[in-house]
Tab-separated table of C-alpha atoms in Angstrom:
chain	number	residue	atom	x	y	z
A	1	MET	CA	14.984	-11.895	47.818
A	2	SER	CA	15.944	-15.142	49.542
A	3	ARG	CA	13.661	-18.047	50.314
A	4	ARG	CA	12.420	-18.522	53.867
A	5	ILE	CA	11.293	-22.036	54.626
A	6	PHE	CA	9.142	-22.696	57.671
A	7	VAL	CA	8.856	-26.346	58.674
A	8	ILE	CA	5.720	-26.572	60.818
A	9	ARG	CA	4.560	-29.530	62.880
A	10	HIS	CA	0.831	-30.109	63.208
A	11	GLY	CA	-1.000	-29.442	66.469
A	12	ASN	CA	-1.920	-31.832	69.272
A	13	THR	CA	-3.762	-35.028	68.441
A	14	PHE	CA	-4.174	-36.081	72.086
A	15	ALA	CA	-5.644	-34.203	75.009
A	16	SER	CA	-3.183	-33.394	77.782
A	17	SER	CA	-4.961	-35.875	80.043
A	18	ALA	CA	-4.555	-38.734	77.546
A	19	ASP	CA	-1.627	-41.139	77.427
A	20	ALA	CA	0.620	-40.241	74.490
A	21	ARG	CA	0.735	-42.879	71.766
A	22	ARG	CA	2.955	-43.363	68.735
A	23	VAL	CA	0.851	-42.483	65.715
A	24	GLY	CA	2.320	-42.646	62.247
A	25	ALA	CA	1.180	-42.631	58.656
A	26	GLY	CA	-1.236	-45.478	59.324
A	27	THR	CA	-3.280	-43.535	61.890
A	28	ASP	CA	-5.099	-40.574	60.388
A	29	ILE	CA	-6.517	-38.875	63.458
A	30	PRO	CA	-7.776	-35.290	63.768
A	31	LEU	CA	-6.539	-32.506	65.983
A	32	VAL	CA	-8.039	-32.216	69.444
A	33	ASP	CA	-9.212	-28.844	70.800
A	34	SER	CA	-5.741	-27.911	72.060
A	35	GLY	CA	-4.329	-28.801	68.630
A	36	MET	CA	-6.842	-26.535	66.920
A	37	ALA	CA	-5.786	-23.763	69.330
A	38	GLN	CA	-2.146	-24.379	68.385
A	39	ALA	CA	-3.084	-24.153	64.700
A	40	GLN	CA	-4.810	-20.821	65.377
A	41	ARG	CA	-1.723	-19.507	67.192
A	42	LEU	CA	0.420	-20.508	64.217
A	43	ALA	CA	-2.051	-18.780	61.882
A	44	SER	CA	-1.950	-15.565	63.927
A	45	TYR	CA	1.841	-15.706	64.124
A	46	PHE	CA	2.364	-16.020	60.373
A	47	ALA	CA	-0.366	-13.497	59.541
A	48	ALA	CA	1.430	-10.905	61.694
A	49	ARG	CA	4.713	-11.329	59.775
A	50	SER	CA	5.836	-9.652	56.555
A	51	LEU	CA	6.447	-12.811	54.579
A	52	GLY	CA	6.327	-11.456	51.023
A	53	PRO	CA	5.121	-13.969	48.439
A	54	VAL	CA	3.803	-17.056	50.222
A	55	ARG	CA	3.419	-20.690	49.223
A	56	LEU	CA	1.721	-23.098	51.606
A	57	TYR	CA	2.049	-26.884	51.509
A	58	SER	CA	0.725	-29.678	53.678
A	59	GLY	CA	1.338	-33.320	54.309
A	60	PRO	CA	-1.587	-35.634	53.446
A	61	LEU	CA	-2.747	-36.585	56.936
A	62	GLN	CA	-5.801	-34.947	58.465
A	63	ARG	CA	-3.791	-33.476	61.349
A	64	ALA	CA	-1.455	-31.650	58.950
A	65	ARG	CA	-4.292	-30.413	56.741
A	66	GLN	CA	-6.263	-29.218	59.794
A	67	THR	CA	-3.213	-27.251	60.935
A	68	ALA	CA	-2.664	-25.770	57.475
A	69	ALA	CA	-6.301	-24.666	57.054
A	70	PRO	CA	-6.337	-21.780	59.583
A	71	ILE	CA	-2.920	-20.654	58.361
A	72	ALA	CA	-4.315	-20.526	54.817
A	73	ALA	CA	-7.344	-18.565	56.021
A	74	ALA	CA	-5.223	-16.088	58.008
A	75	LEU	CA	-2.895	-15.502	55.064
A	76	ASP	CA	-5.807	-15.406	52.593
A	77	HIS	CA	-3.854	-17.911	50.523
A	78	PRO	CA	-4.909	-21.459	49.651
A	79	VAL	CA	-2.884	-24.554	50.338
A	80	ASP	CA	-0.846	-24.802	47.141
A	81	ALA	CA	-0.386	-28.570	47.233
A	82	ILE	CA	-0.506	-31.700	49.361
A	83	LEU	CA	2.984	-33.219	49.238
A	84	PRO	CA	3.227	-36.987	49.863
A	85	TRP	CA	6.822	-36.771	51.088
A	86	LEU	CA	5.614	-34.649	54.023
A	87	ASP	CA	3.679	-37.678	55.325
A	88	GLU	CA	4.439	-39.208	58.719
A	89	ILE	CA	6.623	-42.308	58.989
A	90	ASP	CA	5.521	-45.899	59.700
A	91	HIS	CA	6.060	-46.940	63.317
A	92	GLY	CA	5.590	-50.631	62.514
A	93	PRO	CA	4.843	-52.681	65.646
A	94	ASP	CA	4.741	-49.518	67.762
A	95	GLU	CA	1.869	-47.936	65.813
A	96	GLY	CA	-0.852	-46.869	68.237
A	97	GLN	CA	1.088	-48.076	71.261
A	98	PRO	CA	1.451	-45.996	74.433
A	99	GLU	CA	4.793	-44.244	74.596
A	100	ALA	CA	5.748	-46.188	77.727
A	101	ALA	CA	5.284	-49.475	75.838
A	102	VAL	CA	7.362	-48.193	72.915
A	103	VAL	CA	10.194	-47.211	75.250
A	104	ALA	CA	9.922	-50.575	77.011
A	105	ARG	CA	10.235	-52.415	73.675
A	106	LEU	CA	12.988	-50.300	72.108
A	107	GLY	CA	14.813	-48.795	75.078
A	108	GLU	CA	15.413	-45.149	75.873
A	109	ALA	CA	18.713	-45.143	73.947
A	110	ALA	CA	16.951	-46.081	70.691
A	111	ILE	CA	14.373	-43.314	71.124
A	112	ALA	CA	17.127	-40.819	71.965
A	113	ALA	CA	19.101	-41.870	68.871
A	114	TRP	CA	15.999	-41.314	66.730
A	115	ASP	CA	15.366	-37.856	68.209
A	116	ARG	CA	19.011	-36.800	68.143
A	117	ASP	CA	20.456	-38.481	65.033
A	118	GLY	CA	17.538	-39.873	63.011
A	119	ILE	CA	18.635	-43.478	63.532
A	120	VAL	CA	15.555	-45.535	62.715
A	121	PRO	CA	14.436	-47.832	65.555
A	122	ASP	CA	14.104	-51.564	64.962
A	123	GLY	CA	10.831	-52.473	63.265
A	124	TRP	CA	9.956	-49.004	61.949
A	125	THR	CA	9.679	-48.537	58.185
A	126	VAL	CA	11.438	-45.351	57.173
A	127	ASP	CA	13.064	-44.744	53.806
A	128	ALA	CA	15.568	-42.253	55.176
A	129	PRO	CA	17.504	-41.833	51.888
A	130	ALA	CA	14.274	-40.968	50.037
A	131	ARG	CA	13.242	-38.499	52.764
A	132	ILE	CA	16.645	-36.819	52.705
A	133	ALA	CA	16.614	-36.689	48.892
A	134	ALA	CA	13.168	-35.032	48.904
A	135	TRP	CA	14.335	-32.301	51.292
A	136	ARG	CA	17.558	-31.746	49.331
A	137	THR	CA	15.573	-31.390	46.111
A	138	TRP	CA	13.304	-28.874	47.848
A	139	PHE	CA	16.234	-26.847	49.161
A	140	ALA	CA	17.926	-26.864	45.717
A	141	ALA	CA	14.903	-25.384	43.933
A	142	GLU	CA	14.722	-21.786	42.750
A	143	GLY	CA	12.282	-19.427	44.409
A	144	GLU	CA	11.755	-16.475	46.686
A	145	GLY	CA	9.499	-15.486	49.520
A	146	ALA	CA	8.130	-17.704	52.264
A	147	GLU	CA	7.339	-21.388	51.988
A	148	LEU	CA	5.318	-22.912	54.815
A	149	LEU	CA	5.390	-26.712	54.971
A	150	VAL	CA	2.983	-28.284	57.468
A	151	THR	CA	4.033	-31.792	58.305
A	152	SER	CA	4.678	-34.325	61.037
A	153	ASN	CA	7.554	-34.862	63.414
A	154	GLY	CA	8.761	-37.954	61.554
A	155	ALA	CA	9.052	-36.056	58.275
A	156	ALA	CA	10.264	-32.709	59.653
A	157	ARG	CA	13.435	-34.112	61.221
A	158	PHE	CA	14.762	-35.064	57.806
A	159	ALA	CA	15.052	-31.391	56.850
A	160	LEU	CA	17.932	-31.037	59.294
A	161	LEU	CA	19.399	-34.418	58.389
A	162	ALA	CA	19.351	-33.441	54.708
A	163	LEU	CA	21.455	-30.407	55.557
A	164	GLY	CA	23.853	-32.325	57.769
A	165	LEU	CA	23.029	-30.002	60.641
A	166	ALA	CA	24.015	-31.261	64.068
A	167	TYR	CA	21.377	-29.502	66.100
A	168	GLY	CA	21.243	-31.863	69.061
A	169	GLN	CA	17.487	-32.390	68.832
A	170	LEU	CA	15.683	-33.159	65.592
A	171	LYS	CA	12.231	-33.290	67.136
A	172	LEU	CA	9.645	-30.555	66.666
A	173	ARG	CA	6.999	-30.330	69.372
A	174	THR	CA	3.367	-30.154	68.267
A	175	GLY	CA	2.452	-26.656	67.130
A	176	ALA	CA	6.130	-25.700	66.755
A	177	PHE	CA	8.165	-24.686	63.727
A	178	GLY	CA	11.665	-24.232	62.400
A	179	GLU	CA	12.878	-21.502	60.063
A	180	LEU	CA	15.532	-21.892	57.407
A	181	ILE	CA	16.916	-19.371	54.914
A	182	VAL	CA	17.988	-20.424	51.427
A	183	ASP	CA	20.564	-17.853	50.313
A	184	ALA	CA	21.127	-19.656	47.013
A	185	PRO	CA	19.869	-23.025	45.770
A	186	GLY	CA	21.338	-25.616	48.110
A	187	GLN	CA	22.845	-23.019	50.489
A	188	VAL	CA	20.656	-23.205	53.574
A	189	ARG	CA	20.996	-21.689	57.036
A	190	LEU	CA	19.017	-22.722	60.093
A	191	LEU	CA	17.693	-19.702	61.990
A	192	ARG	CA	15.672	-21.517	64.642
A	193	TRP	CA	14.094	-24.860	65.440
A	194	ASP	CA	11.298	-26.080	67.694
A	195	GLU	CA	9.789	-22.658	68.434
A	196	ARG	CA	6.181	-22.209	69.379
A	197	PRO	CA	4.362	-18.932	68.783
């Protein structure tokens, strides 16, 4: 049996009426009601699938753990571990700033390069080599069944970068996931990315 790896982004942390802000590892905010609903949809989606043996992991931030909790309940399987390398990145001077202000400071091209190619914008603290190494180590491990990793957008994108996959868009929307198949340690195929149940 091959390994199926689901990279899951946490649910919404802002109401639809609120101005979006850049929140990174330094801002540990909870899910809002719509984010809890997204987490429930993810839970229902995975519970309805034949996943075989399951392992469930979460990043350390509250928003990731709150997304993982209903999935764990629906699968009747605890969160196996909190993995520090699934933490969000550090947005430096843009932490907590409205998205419009971030774009004004960095420019649309810098944001597009981050979302498309993982090029770290000026002032952000991101150890890209360490992130890529963590994903490569994960993909190289032995195992079988389904692995669900609940994380943030900043961490999730490095899964594709670690594989050298030119997907065109690294970003996962809130409450969305990607699915990868590991046919043999280190041999990984992308089945889908940025899908919402």
